[in-house]
Coordinates of C-alpha atoms in Angstrom, one line a residue:
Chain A
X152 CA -135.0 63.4 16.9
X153 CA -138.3 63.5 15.7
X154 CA -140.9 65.5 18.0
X155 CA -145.0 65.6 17.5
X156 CA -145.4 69.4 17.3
X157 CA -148.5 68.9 15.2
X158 CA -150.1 68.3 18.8
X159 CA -151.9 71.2 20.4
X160 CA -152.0 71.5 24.2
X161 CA -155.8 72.0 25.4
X162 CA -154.8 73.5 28.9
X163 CA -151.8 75.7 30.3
X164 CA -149.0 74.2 33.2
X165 CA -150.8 76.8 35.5
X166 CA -154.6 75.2 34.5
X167 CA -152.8 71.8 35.3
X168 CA -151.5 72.6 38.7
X169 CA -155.3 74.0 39.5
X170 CA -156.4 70.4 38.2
X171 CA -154.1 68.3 40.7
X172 CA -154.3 69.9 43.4
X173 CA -157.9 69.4 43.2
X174 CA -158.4 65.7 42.2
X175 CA -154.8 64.3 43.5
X176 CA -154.3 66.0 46.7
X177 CA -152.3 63.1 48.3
X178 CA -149.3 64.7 46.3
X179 CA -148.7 68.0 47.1
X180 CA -149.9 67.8 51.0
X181 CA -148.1 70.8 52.0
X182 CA -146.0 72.1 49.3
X183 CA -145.4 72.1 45.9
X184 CA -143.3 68.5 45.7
X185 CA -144.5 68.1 42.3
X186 CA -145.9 71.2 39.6
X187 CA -145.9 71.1 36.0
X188 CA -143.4 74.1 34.9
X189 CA -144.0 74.3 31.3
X190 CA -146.1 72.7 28.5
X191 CA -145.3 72.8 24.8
X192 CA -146.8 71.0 21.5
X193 CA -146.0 67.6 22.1
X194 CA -144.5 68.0 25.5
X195 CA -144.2 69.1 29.0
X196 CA -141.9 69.7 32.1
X197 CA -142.5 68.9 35.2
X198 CA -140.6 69.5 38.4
X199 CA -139.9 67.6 41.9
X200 CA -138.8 69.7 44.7
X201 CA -137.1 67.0 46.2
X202 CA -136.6 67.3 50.1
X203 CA -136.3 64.8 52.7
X204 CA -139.1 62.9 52.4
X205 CA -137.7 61.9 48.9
X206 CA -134.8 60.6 49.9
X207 CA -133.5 56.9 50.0
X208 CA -130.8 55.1 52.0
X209 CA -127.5 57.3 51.1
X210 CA -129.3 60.3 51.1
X211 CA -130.0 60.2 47.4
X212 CA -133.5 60.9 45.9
X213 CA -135.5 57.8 45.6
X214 CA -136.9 55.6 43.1
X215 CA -140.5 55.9 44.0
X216 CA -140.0 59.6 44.1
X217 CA -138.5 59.9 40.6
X218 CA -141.0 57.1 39.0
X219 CA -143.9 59.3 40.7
X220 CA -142.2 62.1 38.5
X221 CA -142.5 60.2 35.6
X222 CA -145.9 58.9 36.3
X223 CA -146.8 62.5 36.5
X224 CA -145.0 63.6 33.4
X225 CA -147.5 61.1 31.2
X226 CA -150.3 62.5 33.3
X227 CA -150.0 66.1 32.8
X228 CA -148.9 65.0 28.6
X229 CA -152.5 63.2 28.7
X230 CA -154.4 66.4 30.4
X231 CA -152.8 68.8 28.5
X232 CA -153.5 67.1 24.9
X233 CA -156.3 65.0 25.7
X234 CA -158.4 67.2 27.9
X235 CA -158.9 67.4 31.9
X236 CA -160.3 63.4 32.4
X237 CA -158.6 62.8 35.4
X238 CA -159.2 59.2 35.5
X239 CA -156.9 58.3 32.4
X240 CA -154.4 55.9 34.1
X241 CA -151.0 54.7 33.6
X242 CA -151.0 51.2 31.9
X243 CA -147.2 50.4 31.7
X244 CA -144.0 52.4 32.9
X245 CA -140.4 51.1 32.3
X246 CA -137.6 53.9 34.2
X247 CA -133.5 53.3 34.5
X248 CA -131.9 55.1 36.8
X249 CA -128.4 55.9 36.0
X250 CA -127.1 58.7 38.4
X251 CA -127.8 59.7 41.9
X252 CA -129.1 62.8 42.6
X253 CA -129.3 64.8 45.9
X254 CA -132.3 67.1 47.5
X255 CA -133.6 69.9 45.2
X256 CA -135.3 70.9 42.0
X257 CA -135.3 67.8 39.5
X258 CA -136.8 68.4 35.9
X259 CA -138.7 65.8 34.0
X260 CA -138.7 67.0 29.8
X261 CA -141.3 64.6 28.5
X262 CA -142.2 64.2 25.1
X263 CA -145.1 62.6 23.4
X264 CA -144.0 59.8 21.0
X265 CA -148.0 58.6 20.1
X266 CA -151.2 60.3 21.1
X267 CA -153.7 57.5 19.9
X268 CA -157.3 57.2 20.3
X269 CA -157.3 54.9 23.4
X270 CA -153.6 55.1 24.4
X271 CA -150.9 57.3 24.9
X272 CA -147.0 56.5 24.5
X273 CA -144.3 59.1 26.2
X274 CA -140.8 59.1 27.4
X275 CA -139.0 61.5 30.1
X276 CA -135.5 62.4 30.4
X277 CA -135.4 63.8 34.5
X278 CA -132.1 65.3 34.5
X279 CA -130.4 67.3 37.8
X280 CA -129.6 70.5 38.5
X281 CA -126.1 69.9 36.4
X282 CA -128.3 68.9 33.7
X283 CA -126.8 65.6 33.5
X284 CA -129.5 62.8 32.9
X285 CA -130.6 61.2 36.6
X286 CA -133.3 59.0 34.9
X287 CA -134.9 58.1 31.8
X288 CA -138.5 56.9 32.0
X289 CA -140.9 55.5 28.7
X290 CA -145.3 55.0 29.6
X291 CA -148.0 54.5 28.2
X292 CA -151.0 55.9 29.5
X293 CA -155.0 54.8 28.8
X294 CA -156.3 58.0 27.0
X295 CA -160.1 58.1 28.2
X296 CA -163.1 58.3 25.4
X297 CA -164.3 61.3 24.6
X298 CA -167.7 61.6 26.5
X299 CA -170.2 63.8 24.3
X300 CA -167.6 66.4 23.9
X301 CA -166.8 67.0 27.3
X302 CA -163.5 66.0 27.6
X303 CA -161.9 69.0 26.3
X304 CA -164.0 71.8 26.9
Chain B
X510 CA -141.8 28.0 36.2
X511 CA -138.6 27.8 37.5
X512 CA -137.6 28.9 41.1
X513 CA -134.0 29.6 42.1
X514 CA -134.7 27.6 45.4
X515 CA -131.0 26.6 45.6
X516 CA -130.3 30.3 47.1
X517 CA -130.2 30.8 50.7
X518 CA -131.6 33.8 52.9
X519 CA -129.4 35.4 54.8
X520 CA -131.7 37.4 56.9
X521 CA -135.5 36.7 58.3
X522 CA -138.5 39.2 57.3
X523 CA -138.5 40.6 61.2
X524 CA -134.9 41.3 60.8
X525 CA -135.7 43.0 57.1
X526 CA -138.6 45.1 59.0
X527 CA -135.8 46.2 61.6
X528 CA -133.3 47.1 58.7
X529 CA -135.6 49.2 56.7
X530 CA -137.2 51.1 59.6
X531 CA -133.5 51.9 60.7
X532 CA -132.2 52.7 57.1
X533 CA -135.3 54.3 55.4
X534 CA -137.9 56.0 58.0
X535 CA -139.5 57.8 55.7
X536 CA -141.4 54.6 54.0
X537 CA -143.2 54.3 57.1
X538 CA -143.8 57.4 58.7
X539 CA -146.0 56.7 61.5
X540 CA -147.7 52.8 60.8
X541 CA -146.1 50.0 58.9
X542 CA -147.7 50.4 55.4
X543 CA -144.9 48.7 53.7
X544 CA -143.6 45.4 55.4
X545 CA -141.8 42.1 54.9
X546 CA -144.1 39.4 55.3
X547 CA -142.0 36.1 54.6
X548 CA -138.9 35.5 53.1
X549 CA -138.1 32.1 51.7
X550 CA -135.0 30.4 49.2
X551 CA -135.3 32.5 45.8
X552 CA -138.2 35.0 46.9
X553 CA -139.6 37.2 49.3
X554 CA -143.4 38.0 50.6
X555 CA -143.8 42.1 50.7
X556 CA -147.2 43.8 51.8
X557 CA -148.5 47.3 51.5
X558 CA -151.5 48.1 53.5
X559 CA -152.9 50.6 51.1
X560 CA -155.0 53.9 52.9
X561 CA -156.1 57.5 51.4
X562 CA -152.4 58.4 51.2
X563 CA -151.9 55.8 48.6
X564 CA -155.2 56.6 46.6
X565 CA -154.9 58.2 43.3
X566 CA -158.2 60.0 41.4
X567 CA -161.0 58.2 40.6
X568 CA -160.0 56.2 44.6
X569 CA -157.8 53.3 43.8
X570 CA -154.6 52.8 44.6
X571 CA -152.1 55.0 42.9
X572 CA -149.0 53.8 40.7
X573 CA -146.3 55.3 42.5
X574 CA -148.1 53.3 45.4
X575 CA -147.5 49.9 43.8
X576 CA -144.3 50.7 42.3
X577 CA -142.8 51.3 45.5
X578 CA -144.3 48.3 46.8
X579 CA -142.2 46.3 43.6
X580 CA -139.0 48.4 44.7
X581 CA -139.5 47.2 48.1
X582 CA -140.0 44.0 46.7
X583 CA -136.8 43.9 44.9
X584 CA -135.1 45.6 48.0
X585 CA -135.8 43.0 50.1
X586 CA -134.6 40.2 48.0
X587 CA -131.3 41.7 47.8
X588 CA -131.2 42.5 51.7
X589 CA -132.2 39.3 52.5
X590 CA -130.4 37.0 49.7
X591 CA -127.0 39.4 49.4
X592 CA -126.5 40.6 52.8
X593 CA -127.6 43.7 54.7
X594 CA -126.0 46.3 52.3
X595 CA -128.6 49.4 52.7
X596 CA -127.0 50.7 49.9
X597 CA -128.0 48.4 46.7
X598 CA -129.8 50.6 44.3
X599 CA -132.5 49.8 41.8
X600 CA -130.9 50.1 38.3
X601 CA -133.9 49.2 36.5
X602 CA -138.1 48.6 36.7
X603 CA -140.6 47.7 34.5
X604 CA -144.2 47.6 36.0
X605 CA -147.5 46.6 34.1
X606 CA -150.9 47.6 35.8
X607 CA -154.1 45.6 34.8
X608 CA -156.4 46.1 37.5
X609 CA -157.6 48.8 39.6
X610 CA -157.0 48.3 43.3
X611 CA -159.3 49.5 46.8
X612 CA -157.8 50.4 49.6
X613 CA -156.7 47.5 51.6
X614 CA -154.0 44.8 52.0
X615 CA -152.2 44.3 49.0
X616 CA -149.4 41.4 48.6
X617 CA -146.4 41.3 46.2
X618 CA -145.3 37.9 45.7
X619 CA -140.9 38.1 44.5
X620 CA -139.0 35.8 42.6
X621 CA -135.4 35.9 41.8
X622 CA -134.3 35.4 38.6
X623 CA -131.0 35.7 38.5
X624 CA -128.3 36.6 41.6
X625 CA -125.4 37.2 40.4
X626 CA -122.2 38.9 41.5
X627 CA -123.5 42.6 40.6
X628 CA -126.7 42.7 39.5
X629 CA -130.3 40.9 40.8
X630 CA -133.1 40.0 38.5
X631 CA -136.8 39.5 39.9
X632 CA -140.2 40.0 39.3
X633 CA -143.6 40.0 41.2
X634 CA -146.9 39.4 41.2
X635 CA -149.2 42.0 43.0
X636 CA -152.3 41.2 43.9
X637 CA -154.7 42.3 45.6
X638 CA -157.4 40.5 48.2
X639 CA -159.6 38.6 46.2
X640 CA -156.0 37.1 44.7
X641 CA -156.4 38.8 41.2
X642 CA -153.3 40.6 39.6
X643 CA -153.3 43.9 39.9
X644 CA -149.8 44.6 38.7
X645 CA -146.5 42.8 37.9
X646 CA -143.3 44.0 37.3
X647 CA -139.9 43.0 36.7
X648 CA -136.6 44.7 37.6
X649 CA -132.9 45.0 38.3
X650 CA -131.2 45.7 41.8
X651 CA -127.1 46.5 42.3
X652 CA -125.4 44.1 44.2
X653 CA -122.8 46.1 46.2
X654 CA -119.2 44.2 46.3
X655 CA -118.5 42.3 49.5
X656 CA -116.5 44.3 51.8
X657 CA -113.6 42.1 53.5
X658 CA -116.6 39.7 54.2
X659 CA -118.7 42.0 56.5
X660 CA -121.5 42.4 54.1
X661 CA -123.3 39.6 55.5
X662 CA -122.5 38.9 59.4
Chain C
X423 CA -149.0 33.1 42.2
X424 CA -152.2 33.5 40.7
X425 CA -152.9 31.9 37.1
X426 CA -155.8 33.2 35.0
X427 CA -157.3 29.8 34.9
X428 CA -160.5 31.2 34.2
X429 CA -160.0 31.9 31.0
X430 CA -160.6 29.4 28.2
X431 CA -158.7 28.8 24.9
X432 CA -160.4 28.5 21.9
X433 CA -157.5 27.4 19.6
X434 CA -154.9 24.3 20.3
X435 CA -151.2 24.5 19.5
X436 CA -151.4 22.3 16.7
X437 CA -153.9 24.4 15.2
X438 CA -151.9 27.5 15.9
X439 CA -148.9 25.9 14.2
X440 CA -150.8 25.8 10.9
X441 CA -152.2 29.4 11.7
X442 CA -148.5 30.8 11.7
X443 CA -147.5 29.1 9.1
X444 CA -150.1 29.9 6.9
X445 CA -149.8 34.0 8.0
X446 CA -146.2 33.9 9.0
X447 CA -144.2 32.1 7.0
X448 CA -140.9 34.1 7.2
X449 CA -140.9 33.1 10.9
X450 CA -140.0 29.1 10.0
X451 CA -138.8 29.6 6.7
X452 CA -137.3 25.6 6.2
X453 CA -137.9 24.1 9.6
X454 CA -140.1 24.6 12.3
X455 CA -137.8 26.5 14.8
X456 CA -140.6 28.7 16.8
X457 CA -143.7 26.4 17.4
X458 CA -146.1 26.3 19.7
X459 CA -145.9 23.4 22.1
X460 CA -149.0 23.2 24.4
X461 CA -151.7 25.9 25.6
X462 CA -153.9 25.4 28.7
X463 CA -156.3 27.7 30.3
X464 CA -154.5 31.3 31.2
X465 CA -150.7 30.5 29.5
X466 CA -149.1 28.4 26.5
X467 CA -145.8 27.0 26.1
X468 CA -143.8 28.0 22.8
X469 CA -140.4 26.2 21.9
X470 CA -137.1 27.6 20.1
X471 CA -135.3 24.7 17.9
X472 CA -132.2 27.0 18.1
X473 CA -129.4 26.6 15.3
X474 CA -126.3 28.4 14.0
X475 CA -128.7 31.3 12.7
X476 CA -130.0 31.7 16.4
X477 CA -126.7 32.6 17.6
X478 CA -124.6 36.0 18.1
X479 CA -120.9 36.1 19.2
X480 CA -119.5 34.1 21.9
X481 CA -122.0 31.3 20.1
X482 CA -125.1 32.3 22.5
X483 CA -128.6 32.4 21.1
X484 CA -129.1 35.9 20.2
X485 CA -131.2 38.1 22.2
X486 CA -133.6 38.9 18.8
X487 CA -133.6 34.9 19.0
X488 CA -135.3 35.2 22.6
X489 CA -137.2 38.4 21.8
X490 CA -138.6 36.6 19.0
X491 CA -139.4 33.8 20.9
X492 CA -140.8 36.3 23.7
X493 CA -143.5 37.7 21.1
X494 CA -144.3 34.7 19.6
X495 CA -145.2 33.6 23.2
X496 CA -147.3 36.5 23.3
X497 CA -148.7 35.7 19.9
X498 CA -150.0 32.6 20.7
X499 CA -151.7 33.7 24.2
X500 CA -153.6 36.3 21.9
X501 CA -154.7 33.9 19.1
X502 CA -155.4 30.8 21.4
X503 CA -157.4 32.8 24.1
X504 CA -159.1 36.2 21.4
X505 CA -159.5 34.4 18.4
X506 CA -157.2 33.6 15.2
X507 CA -157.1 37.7 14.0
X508 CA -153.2 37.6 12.5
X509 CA -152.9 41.5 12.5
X510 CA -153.0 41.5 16.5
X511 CA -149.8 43.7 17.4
X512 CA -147.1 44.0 20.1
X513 CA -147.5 47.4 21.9
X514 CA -144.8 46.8 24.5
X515 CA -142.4 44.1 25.1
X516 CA -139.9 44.6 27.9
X517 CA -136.9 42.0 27.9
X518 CA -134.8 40.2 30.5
X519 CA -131.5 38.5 29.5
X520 CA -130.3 36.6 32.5
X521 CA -128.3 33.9 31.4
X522 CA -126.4 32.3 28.6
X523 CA -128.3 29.6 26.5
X524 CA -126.4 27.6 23.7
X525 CA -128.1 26.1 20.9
X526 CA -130.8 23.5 21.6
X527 CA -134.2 23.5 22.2
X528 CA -135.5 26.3 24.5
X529 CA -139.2 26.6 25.6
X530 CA -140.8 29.7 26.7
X531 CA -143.7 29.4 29.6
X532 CA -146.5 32.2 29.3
X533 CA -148.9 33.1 31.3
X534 CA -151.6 35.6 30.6
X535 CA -151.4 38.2 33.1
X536 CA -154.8 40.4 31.9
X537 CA -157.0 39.7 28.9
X538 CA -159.0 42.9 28.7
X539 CA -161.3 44.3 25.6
X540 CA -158.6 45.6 24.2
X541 CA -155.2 45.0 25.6
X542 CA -153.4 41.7 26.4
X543 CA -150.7 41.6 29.3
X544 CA -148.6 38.2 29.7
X545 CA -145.2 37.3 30.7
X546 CA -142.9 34.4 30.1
X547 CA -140.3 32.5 31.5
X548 CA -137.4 31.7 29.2
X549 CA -135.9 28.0 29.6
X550 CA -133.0 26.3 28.4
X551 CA -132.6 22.2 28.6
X552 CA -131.1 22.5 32.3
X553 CA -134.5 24.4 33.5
X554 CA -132.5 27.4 34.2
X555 CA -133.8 31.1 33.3
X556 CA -132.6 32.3 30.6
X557 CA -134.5 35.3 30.0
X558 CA -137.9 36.8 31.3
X559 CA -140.1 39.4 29.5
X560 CA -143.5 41.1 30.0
X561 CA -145.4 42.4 27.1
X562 CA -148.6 43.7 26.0
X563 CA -150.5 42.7 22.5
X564 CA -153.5 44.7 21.2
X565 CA -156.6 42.4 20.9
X566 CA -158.7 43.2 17.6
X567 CA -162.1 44.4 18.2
X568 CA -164.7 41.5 17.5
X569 CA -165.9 41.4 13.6
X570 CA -169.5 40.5 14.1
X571 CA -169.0 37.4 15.9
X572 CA -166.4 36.0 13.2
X573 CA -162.9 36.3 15.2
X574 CA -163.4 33.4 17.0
X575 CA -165.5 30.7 14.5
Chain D
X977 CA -132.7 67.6 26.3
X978 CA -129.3 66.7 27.9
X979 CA -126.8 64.9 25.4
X980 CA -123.6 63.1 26.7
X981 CA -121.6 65.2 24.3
X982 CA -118.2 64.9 26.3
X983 CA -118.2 60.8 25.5
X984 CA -115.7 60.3 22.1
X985 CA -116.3 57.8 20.0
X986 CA -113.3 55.0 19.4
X987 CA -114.4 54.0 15.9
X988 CA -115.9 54.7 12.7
X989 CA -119.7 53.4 11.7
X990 CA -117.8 52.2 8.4
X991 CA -115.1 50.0 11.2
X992 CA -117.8 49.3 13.1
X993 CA -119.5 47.5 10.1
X994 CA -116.9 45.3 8.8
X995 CA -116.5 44.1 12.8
X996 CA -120.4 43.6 12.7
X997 CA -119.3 41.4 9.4
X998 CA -116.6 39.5 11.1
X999 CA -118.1 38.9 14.2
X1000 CA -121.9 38.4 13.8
X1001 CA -121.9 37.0 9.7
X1002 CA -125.6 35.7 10.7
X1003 CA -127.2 39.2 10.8
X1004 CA -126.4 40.2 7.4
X1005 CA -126.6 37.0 5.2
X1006 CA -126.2 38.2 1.5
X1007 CA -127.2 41.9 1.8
X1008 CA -126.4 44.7 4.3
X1009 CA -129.6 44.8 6.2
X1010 CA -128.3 46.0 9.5
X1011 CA -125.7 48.9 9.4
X1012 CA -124.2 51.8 11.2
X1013 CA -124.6 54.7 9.4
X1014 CA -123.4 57.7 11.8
X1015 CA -121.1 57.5 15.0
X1016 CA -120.7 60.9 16.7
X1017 CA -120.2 61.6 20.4
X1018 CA -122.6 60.2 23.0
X1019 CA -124.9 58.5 20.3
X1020 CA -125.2 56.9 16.6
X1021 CA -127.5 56.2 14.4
X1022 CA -128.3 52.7 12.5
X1023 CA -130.2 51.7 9.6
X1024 CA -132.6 48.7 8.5
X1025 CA -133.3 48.4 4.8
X1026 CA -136.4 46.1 5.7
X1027 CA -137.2 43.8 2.9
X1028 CA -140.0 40.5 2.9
X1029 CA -138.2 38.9 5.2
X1030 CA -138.8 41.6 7.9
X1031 CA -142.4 41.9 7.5
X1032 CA -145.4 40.2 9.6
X1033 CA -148.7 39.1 9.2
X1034 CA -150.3 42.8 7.6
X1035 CA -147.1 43.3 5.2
X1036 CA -146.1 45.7 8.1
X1037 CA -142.2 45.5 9.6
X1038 CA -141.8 42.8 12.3
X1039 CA -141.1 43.4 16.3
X1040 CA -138.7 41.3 16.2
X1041 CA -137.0 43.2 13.2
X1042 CA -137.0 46.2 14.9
X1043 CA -136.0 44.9 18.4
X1044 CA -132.9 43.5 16.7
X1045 CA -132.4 47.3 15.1
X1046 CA -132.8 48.6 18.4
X1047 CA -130.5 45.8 20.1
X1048 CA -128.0 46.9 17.3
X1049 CA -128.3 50.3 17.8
X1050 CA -127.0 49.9 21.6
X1051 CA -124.1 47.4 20.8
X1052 CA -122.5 50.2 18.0
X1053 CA -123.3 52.8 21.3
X1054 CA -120.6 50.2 22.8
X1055 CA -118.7 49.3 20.6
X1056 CA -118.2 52.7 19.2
X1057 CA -117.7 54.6 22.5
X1058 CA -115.9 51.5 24.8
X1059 CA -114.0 49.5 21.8
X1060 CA -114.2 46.9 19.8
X1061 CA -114.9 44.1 22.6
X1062 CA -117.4 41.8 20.6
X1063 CA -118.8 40.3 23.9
X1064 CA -121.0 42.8 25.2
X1065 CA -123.8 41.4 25.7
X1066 CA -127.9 43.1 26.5
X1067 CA -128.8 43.1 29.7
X1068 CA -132.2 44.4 29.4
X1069 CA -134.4 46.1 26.8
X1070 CA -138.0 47.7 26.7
X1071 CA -139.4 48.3 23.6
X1072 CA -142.7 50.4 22.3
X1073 CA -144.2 50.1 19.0
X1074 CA -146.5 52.9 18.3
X1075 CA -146.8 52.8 14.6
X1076 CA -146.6 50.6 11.4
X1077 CA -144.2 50.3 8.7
X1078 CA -143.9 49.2 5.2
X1079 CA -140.7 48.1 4.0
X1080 CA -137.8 50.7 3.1
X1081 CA -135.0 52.0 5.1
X1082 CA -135.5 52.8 8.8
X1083 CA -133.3 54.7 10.7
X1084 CA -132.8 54.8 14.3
X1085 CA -131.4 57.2 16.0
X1086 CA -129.5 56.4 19.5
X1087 CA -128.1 58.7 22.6
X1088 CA -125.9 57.3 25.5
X1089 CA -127.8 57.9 28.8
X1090 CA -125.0 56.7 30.7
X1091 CA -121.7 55.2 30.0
X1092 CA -120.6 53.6 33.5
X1093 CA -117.7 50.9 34.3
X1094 CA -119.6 48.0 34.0
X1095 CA -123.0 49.2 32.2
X1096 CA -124.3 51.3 29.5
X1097 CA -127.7 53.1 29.1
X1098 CA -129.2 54.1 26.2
X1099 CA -132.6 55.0 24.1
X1100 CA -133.2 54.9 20.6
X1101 CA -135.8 56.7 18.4
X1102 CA -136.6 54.5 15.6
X1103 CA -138.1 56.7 13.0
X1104 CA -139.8 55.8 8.9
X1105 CA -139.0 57.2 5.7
X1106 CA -141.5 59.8 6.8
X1107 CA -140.2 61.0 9.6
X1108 CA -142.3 60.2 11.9
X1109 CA -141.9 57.2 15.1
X1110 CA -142.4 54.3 14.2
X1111 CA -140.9 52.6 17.6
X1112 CA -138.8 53.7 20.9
X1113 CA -136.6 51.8 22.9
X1114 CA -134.0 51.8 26.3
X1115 CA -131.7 49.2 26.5
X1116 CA -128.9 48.1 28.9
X1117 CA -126.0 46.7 27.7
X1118 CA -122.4 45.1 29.6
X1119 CA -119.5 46.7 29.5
X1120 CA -116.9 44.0 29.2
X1121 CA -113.9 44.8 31.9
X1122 CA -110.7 46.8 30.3
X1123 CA -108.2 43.9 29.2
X1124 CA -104.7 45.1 29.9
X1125 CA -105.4 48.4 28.1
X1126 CA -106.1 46.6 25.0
X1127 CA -109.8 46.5 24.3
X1128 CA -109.5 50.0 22.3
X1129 CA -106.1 49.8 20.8

C-alpha cells in the first residue's frame, strides 16, 4: 500500500518523549505507560505498557486505554512532521477493536495518509505481542499554523 | 428524531454505579469521576466530573477523557437495557470533537439505536455546562448471548 | 439534546433543489430521488424517493443509497447555513446501518453539530415510512473560505 | 504491518464478478464500473473506472462513488474469504477523503482485520492512477451463519 515517505520527520521518538512528558504529564504519572518507540518518514510507533490500570472487565486491556494509544499515535505523527505545537488537537477518531489483548507491551504502527496545511489524516494498526491486529484506529488531527516560523525550529 | 422508547430498563443508574465500581475499579480510583446519572426507555444519562487528571495541553479536557465517557456511555446502555453482563465489549466508536472543554461537570446524553440480539447501536451528545456540544460519537457494543436466562435476574 | 438553533440559514430547500440540480445533475438524473425537504435553523431534512436502482440484494436500499443520502444531508447543512459554494467537500463520513429499509420514501434528519471557519460537523438520523432508524451517520464537510463577501449573496 | 495471511480465499475475483453480475445487476448497468480485480489471502483489491457519472460538482470523483468502492471492496473481503452468501450485509463504515480525483481507474486495495463468526473487519486504501491516496476506509460487514455446510460449496 501506498506510504508518504516524501514526508520528513522534524524531531526524533527520543525529542518526543522529552516533549510529553513536559506538556502532557497526566499520561505517564509514574512510568512510561505510553512512549513513542520509533519514528520514520511518514510514520511512527508508539507503545503502551499496558498494566493493571489498563485493564477492563475480563481482564483485557481497555478501550479507553487503546483509543488513548491511538490518540497518541496522531499526536506524536503531527509533532514529528509538523513541528513541536503541542496544542494541535484531535478532531475526529473512528477505532474497531477486533481481539482482546492481555497486560504488556502493545505497538501502535501509524502511518500518515495526508499531512495538509490545516489538517492531518492517519490510521494505526495496534497489534499484540503475537503480532496479530488488537485494533485498528483512522484520525484526523487539526495541524496548527505556522506562527512566524516557530513551529519547527 | 426517533427514540427507541418501546425498550425497557432492566436496571436503575444506582444499581449501574454499584455494577461498575464492583466490575471495573480502576475507572474510579478514589472519587466518582465517571457516574450514571439517569437511565430511562431507549437511553441513558452518563457524567464525568472532569479535574487535572483529565486535562490534556493547552488545559482542556483531553480526548481519551471524553471517549471514555462515550464508552461508558454505551456501557451503560447495554448494562442497563441487556442485563448485567460485565462482559459486553465495545466493537466499535466513532467520536467527533468540536469544542474545547474546562474542567468541570460534563454530561453525555445516550440514545439507542438499534438493540438487537448481538450487537447495540447508540450515540451521544456531550456537552458541557453551558449546554454546547463538545463532542458526539456513535458506536457499537456486543450483546453477550443469554445464559439459561440468568443474564438479567 | 442541544440543537444549534443559533444559527441561521441563508438558503431554503426549494432554492437548494435548483442549486443541485443546476451543479449536480448526475445525482437526479430523470427524477428527483435526493431532494431537500425542509431546513430550519441548526438542521435540514433531505428525502430518498427510493426505486429499483436504490436497491442491493435481498431488495434493501443499498447502503451507497443511504451514504448518498447521508452526504447529501451534509450537503445541504453546508450550502443552506455557509453559502451556495458547490465545491464544499466531505472530509469524513462515518456510517450506521441499523435496519432494513425497502423501497419508498426515506427522509434523513440533520442536525448541525459545529459550524466552525472551516470545518462542518452534523449528523443525521435515517428514517424509513414506519419512523424507525434505519441508519445513523456523522460526518464532517469542509466550508470554503469566504470570497470577498460573495459566498453568501 | 500485520497481514491475516493464514485466511484462504474460496473464490476467484473473475467468480466473484459474474456473482456481483447475477446478484447486484444495478451496480454495473451497461459497463463494468465496479470489479474485483485481485483476490489473495487476507485481502483483495477492486477497481472503479470512474466515468461522468461518478463525478461531483468540481469534475472531481464523488463520495458517494468511492464509498460504494469501498463498501465493494469489503463484500469481495466476504465473499471471497467466507463464500458466496450474497446476503452480507455492512454493518458500519468510516470513510476519509483526503484528496481529489479526476476520472480514470481507481484501485483500492483491501486487508482483512479480522475474520470472526459473525463479523468481518476490514480497511481499504483507495489509491489514483498516481499512486498516491486518494481516500481510506474501515468497514464492518455480517457474516451470514454457515447453512448446512453449503454456503462455500
Amino acid at each position: 500500500m501506498p506510504a508518504q515517505s516524501n514526508l520528513k520527520p522534524v524531531l526524533t521518538a527520543a525529542e518526543i518523549n522529552v516533549l510529553m512528558d513536559t506538556v502532557y504529564p497526566q499520561l505517564n504519572e509514574q512510568f512510561k505507560y505510553y512512549q513513542a518507540i520509533d519514528v520514520f518518514p511518514g510514520g511512527c510507533i508508539v507503545r503502551l505498557n499496558a498494566g493493571a490500570r489498563h485493564l477492563r472487565p475480563g481482564g483485557t486491556v481497555s478501550g479507553p486505554s487503546l483509543f488513548t494509544l491511538a490518540d497518541i499515535g496522531g499526536y506524536v505523527c503531527v509533532l514529528s512532521h509538523a513541528g513541536p505545537d503541542a496544542l494541535s488537537v484531535t478532531v475526529n477518531l473512528d477505532i474497531n477493536f477486533v481481539r482482546k489483548a492481555e497486560a504488556g507491551p502493545i505497538d501502535g504502527h501509524c502511518r500518515i495518509l495526508k499531512l495538509g496545511k490545516s489538517l492531518m489524516v492517519f490510521d494505526i494498526d495496534i497489534v499484540g505481542p503475537d503480532q496479530q491486529t488488537i485494533a485498528h484506529a483512522t484520525g484526523t488531527y487539526s495541524v496548527p499554523p505556522k506562527r512566524n516560523g516557530d513551529a519547527v525550529k
